Coordinates of C-alpha atoms and ligand atoms in Angstrom, one line a residue:
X1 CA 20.5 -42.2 -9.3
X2 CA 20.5 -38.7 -9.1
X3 CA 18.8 -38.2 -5.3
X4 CA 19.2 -34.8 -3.4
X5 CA 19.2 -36.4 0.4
X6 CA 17.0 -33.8 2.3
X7 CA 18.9 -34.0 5.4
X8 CA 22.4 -34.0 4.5
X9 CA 24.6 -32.0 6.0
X10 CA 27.1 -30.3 3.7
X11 CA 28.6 -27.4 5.3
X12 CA 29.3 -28.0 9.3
X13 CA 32.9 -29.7 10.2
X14 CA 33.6 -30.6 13.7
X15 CA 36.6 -29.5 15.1
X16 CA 38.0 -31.2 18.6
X17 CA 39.2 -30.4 20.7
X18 CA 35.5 -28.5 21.2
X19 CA 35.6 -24.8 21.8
X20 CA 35.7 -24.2 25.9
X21 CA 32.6 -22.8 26.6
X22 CA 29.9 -21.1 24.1
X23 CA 32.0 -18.7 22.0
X24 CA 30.9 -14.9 21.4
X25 CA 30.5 -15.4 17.6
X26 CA 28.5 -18.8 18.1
X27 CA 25.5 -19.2 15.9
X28 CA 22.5 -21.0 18.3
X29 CA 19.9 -23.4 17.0
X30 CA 16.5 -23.4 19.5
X31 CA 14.7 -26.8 19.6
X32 CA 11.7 -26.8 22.0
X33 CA 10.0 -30.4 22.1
X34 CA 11.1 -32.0 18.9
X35 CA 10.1 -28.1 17.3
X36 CA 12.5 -25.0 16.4
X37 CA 12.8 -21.7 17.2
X38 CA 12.4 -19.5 14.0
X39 CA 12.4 -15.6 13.6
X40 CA 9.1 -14.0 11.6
X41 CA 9.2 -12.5 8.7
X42 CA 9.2 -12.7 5.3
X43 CA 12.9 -14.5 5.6
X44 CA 12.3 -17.1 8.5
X45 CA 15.3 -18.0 9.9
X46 CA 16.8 -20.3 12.4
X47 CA 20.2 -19.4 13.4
X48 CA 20.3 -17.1 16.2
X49 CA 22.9 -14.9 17.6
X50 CA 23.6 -14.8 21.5
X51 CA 21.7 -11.3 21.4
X52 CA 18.7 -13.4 21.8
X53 CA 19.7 -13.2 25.6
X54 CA 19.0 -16.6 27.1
X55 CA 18.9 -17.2 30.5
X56 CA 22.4 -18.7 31.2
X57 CA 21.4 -21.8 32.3
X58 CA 20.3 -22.9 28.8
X59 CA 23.8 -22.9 27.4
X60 CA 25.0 -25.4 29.8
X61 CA 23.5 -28.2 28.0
X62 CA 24.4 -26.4 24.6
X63 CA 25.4 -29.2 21.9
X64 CA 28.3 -28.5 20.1
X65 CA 27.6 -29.4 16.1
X66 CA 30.5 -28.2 14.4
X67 CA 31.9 -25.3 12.4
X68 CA 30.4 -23.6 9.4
X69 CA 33.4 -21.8 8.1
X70 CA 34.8 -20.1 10.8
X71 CA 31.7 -20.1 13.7
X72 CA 30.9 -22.2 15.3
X73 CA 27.0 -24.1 15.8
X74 CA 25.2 -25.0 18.7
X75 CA 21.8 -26.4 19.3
X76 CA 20.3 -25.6 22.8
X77 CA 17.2 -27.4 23.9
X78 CA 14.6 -25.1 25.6
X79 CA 12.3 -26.2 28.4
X80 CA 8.4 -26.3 27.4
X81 CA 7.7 -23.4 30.5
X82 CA 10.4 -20.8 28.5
X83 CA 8.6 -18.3 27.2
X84 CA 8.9 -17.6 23.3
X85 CA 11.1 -14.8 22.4
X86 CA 10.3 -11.8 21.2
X87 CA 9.5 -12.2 17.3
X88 CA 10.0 -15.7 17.3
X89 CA 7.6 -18.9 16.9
X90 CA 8.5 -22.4 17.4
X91 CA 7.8 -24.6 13.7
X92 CA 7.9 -28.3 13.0
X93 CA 11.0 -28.9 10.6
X94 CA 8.6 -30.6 7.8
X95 CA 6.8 -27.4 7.5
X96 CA 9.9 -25.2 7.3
X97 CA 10.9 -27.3 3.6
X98 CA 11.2 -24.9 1.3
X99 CA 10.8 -21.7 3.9
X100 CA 14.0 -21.8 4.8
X101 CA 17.4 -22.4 3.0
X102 CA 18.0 -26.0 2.5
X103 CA 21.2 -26.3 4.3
X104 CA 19.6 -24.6 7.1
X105 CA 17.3 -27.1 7.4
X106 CA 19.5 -29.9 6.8
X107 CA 21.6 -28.3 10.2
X108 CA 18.2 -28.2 11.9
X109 CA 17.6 -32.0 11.7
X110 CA 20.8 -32.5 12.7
X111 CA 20.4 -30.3 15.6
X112 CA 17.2 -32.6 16.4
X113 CA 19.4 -35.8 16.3
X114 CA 22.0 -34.4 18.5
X115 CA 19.6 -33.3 21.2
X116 CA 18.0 -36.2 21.2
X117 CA 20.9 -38.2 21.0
X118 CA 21.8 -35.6 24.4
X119 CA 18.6 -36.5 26.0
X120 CA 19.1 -39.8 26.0
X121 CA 22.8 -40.2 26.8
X122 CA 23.1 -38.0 30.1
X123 CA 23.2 -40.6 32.0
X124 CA 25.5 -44.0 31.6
X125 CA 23.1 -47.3 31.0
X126 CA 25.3 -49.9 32.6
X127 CA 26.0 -48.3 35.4
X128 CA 24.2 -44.7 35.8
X129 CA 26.9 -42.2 36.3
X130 CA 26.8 -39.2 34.9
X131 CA 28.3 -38.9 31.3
X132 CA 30.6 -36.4 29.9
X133 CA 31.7 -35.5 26.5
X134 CA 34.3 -37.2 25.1
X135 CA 36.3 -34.0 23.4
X136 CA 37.8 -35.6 21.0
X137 CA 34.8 -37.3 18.7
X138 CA 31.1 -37.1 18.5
X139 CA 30.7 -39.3 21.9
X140 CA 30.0 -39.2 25.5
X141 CA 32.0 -41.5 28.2
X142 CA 31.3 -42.8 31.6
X143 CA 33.6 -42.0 33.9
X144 CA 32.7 -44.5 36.4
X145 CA 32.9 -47.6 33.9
X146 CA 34.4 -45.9 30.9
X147 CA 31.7 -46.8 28.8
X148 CA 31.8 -44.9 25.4
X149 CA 28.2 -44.0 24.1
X150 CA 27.7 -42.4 20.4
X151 CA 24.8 -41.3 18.7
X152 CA 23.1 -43.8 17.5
X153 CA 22.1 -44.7 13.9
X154 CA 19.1 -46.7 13.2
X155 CA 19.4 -48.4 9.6
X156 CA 17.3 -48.9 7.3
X157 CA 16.6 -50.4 4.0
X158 CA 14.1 -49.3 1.4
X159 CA 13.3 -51.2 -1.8
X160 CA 11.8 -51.0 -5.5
X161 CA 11.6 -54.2 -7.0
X162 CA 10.6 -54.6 -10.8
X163 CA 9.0 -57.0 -12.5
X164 CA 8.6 -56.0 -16.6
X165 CA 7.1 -52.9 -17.0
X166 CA 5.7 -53.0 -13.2
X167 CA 6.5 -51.9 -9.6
X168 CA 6.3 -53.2 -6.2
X169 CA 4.0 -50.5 -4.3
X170 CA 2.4 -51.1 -0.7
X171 CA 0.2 -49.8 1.7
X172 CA 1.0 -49.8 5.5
X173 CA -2.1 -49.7 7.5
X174 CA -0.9 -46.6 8.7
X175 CA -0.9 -44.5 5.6
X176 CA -2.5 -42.0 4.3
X177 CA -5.7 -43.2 2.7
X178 CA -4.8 -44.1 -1.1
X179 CA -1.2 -43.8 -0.8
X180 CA 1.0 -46.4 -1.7
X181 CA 4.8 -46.1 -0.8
X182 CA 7.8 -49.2 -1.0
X183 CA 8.9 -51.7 1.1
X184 CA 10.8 -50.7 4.1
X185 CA 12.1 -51.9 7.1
X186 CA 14.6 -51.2 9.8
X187 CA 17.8 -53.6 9.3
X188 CA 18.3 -56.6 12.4
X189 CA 21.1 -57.2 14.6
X190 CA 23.0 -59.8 12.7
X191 CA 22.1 -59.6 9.1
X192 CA 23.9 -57.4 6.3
X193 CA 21.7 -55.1 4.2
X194 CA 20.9 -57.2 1.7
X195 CA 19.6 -59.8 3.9
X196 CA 17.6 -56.9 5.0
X197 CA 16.2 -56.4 1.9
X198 CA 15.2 -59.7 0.7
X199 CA 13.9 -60.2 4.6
X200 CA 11.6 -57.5 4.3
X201 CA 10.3 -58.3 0.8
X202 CA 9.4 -61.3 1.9
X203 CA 7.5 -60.7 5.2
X204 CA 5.8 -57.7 4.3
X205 CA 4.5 -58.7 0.2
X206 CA 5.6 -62.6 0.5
X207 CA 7.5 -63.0 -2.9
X208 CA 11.2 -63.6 -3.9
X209 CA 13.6 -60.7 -5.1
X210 CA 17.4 -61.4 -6.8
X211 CA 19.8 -58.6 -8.6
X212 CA 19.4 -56.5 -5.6
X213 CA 21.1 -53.1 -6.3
X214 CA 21.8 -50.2 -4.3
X215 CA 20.8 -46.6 -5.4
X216 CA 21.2 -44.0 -2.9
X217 CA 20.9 -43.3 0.6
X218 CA 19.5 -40.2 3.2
X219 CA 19.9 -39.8 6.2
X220 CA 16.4 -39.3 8.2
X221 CA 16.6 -37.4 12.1
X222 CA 13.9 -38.4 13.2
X223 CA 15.4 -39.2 15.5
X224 CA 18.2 -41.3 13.9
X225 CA 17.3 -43.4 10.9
X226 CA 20.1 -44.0 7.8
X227 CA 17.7 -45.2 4.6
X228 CA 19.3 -47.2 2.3
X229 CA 17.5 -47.4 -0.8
X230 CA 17.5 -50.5 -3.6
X231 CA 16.3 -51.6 -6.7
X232 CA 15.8 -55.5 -6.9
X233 CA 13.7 -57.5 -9.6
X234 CA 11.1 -60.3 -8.7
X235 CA 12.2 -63.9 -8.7
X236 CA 9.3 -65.8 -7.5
X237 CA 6.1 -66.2 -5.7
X238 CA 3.1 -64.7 -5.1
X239 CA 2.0 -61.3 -3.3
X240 CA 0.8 -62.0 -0.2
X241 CA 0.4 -58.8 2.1
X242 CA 1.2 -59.5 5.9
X243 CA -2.3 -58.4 6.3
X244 CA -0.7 -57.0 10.2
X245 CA 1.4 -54.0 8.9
X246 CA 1.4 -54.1 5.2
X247 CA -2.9 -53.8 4.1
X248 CA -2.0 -54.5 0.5
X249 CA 0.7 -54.7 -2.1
X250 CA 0.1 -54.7 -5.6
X251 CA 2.2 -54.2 -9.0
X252 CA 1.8 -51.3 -10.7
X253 CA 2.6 -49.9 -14.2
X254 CA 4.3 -46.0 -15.1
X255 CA 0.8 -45.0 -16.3
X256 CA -1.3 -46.0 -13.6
X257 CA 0.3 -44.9 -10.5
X258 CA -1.3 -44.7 -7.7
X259 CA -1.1 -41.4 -4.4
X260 CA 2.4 -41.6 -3.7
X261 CA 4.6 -40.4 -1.0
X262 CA 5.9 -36.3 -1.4
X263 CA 8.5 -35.5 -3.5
X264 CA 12.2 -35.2 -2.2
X265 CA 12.1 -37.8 -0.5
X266 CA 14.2 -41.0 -1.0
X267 CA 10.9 -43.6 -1.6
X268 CA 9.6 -40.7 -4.6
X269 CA 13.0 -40.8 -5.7
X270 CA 13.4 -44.4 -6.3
X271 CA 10.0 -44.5 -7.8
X272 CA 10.6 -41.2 -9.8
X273 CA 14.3 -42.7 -11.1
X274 CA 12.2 -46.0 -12.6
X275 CA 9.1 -44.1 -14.1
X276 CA 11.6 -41.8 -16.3
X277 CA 14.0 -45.3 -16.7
X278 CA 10.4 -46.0 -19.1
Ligands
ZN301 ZN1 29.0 -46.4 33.3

């Protein structure tokens, strides 16, 4: 299957041991409360240069991401009570897709992970020290117990299962009126991915599923999921919606679809990848 992962990050490359200190040449990606900073114009933007003129406290939590070509990146978080530079706004990273270049935005979620993944991590959780970055990977340590924290990676599988010329669809009680999407679920300590898959089939539409195949995956920052997406055909059973998340499941056939989910993303791509398999 042939799926462009919106978040993918193709062009940054760490390089350890991490530059001391912000370099001059450093390119600086803003994030103020889960948002970034963008410059106006008909061009938006996110990099920024250090002409921007920070105050210097900002860089001291600065998040080293890696090295486009030769410069180096950096997201910085902003507090809420900074005011917004001159020419600048703060945007949402869904409602920059297609505003700004696709790399760009693919470094942009990844600078959302990694300040999150910062947030969360000052501080060691066994024993509360301080951390400090370990220099030579993507990692923090505890120098009190020597704990060794990395970002973490929430997994998770999504599935289309077949059956004839019909697909799986569901409805979470969540979703947008109409919508259907897959089935989808965050993968459980002690079980592989394929157990993961036929675990959630089963608890959220109550049926069966064998020939379980995988298709593609995408990483999702928000803050730090990894979807895993299958095909699997129906073995058995009847659909029976968990009537507590899932509000109704129901086959459906390449001329009849119902609302689906955006494009680009990995649940239209699986969908998209059976409808022209017609
Ligand atoms: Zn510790």
């Amino acid at each position: 299957m042939d799926h462009t992962a919106r978040f993918e990050v193709h062009s940054v490359q760490k390089q350890y041991p991490e530059p001391d200190g912000i370099p001059n040449d450093a390119v600086l990606v803003l994030v103020r409360d889960g948002k970034l900073c963008i410059r106006k114009g008909s061009t938006p933007a996110i990099p920024e240069t250090q002409s921007l003129d920070l105050p210097a406290e900002l860089g001291r939590n600065a998040q080293y991401l890696g090295h486009r070509g030769p410069v180096p990146w950096y997201a910085i978080e902003v507090p809420d009570d900074q005011p917004v530079p001159e020419g600048r706004a703060y945007s949402g990273v869904r409602e920059l897709v297609g505003l700004i270049p696709d790399e760009d935005l693919a470094i942009a979620g990844l600078a959302l992970g990694i300040i999150d993944y910062d947030r969360n991590t000052r501080f060691c959780g066994r024993c509360g020290t301080a951390t400090a970055p370990a220099g030579t990977e993507r990692a923090k340590v505890c120098p009190s117990c020597h704990r060794v924290i990395y970002p973490r990676l929430s997994p998770a599988v999504i599935v289309l299962v077949r059956n004839n010329n019909l697909a799986l669809m569901i409805r979470g009680k969540e979703a947008v009126p109409g919508r259907y999407s897959l089935i989808a679920g965050f993968v459980e300590p002690g079980e592989t991915i394929e157990h993961a898959v036929h675990r959630e089939v089963h608890e959220e539409a109550g049926i069966t599923i064998k020939n379980i195949q995988y298709r593609a995956s995408e990483p999702w920052p928000f803050p730090d999921s990894l979807m895993l997406g299958f095909v699997a055909d129906y073995d058995g059973g009847e659909i029976a919606p968990d009537g507590i998340e899932i509000e109704s499941a129901a086959w459906f056939d390449r001329d009849h679809l119902p609302d689906l989910p955006p494009k680009l993303s990995i649940t239209r791509a699986l969908i998209d990848d059976w409808v022209a398999a017609r």
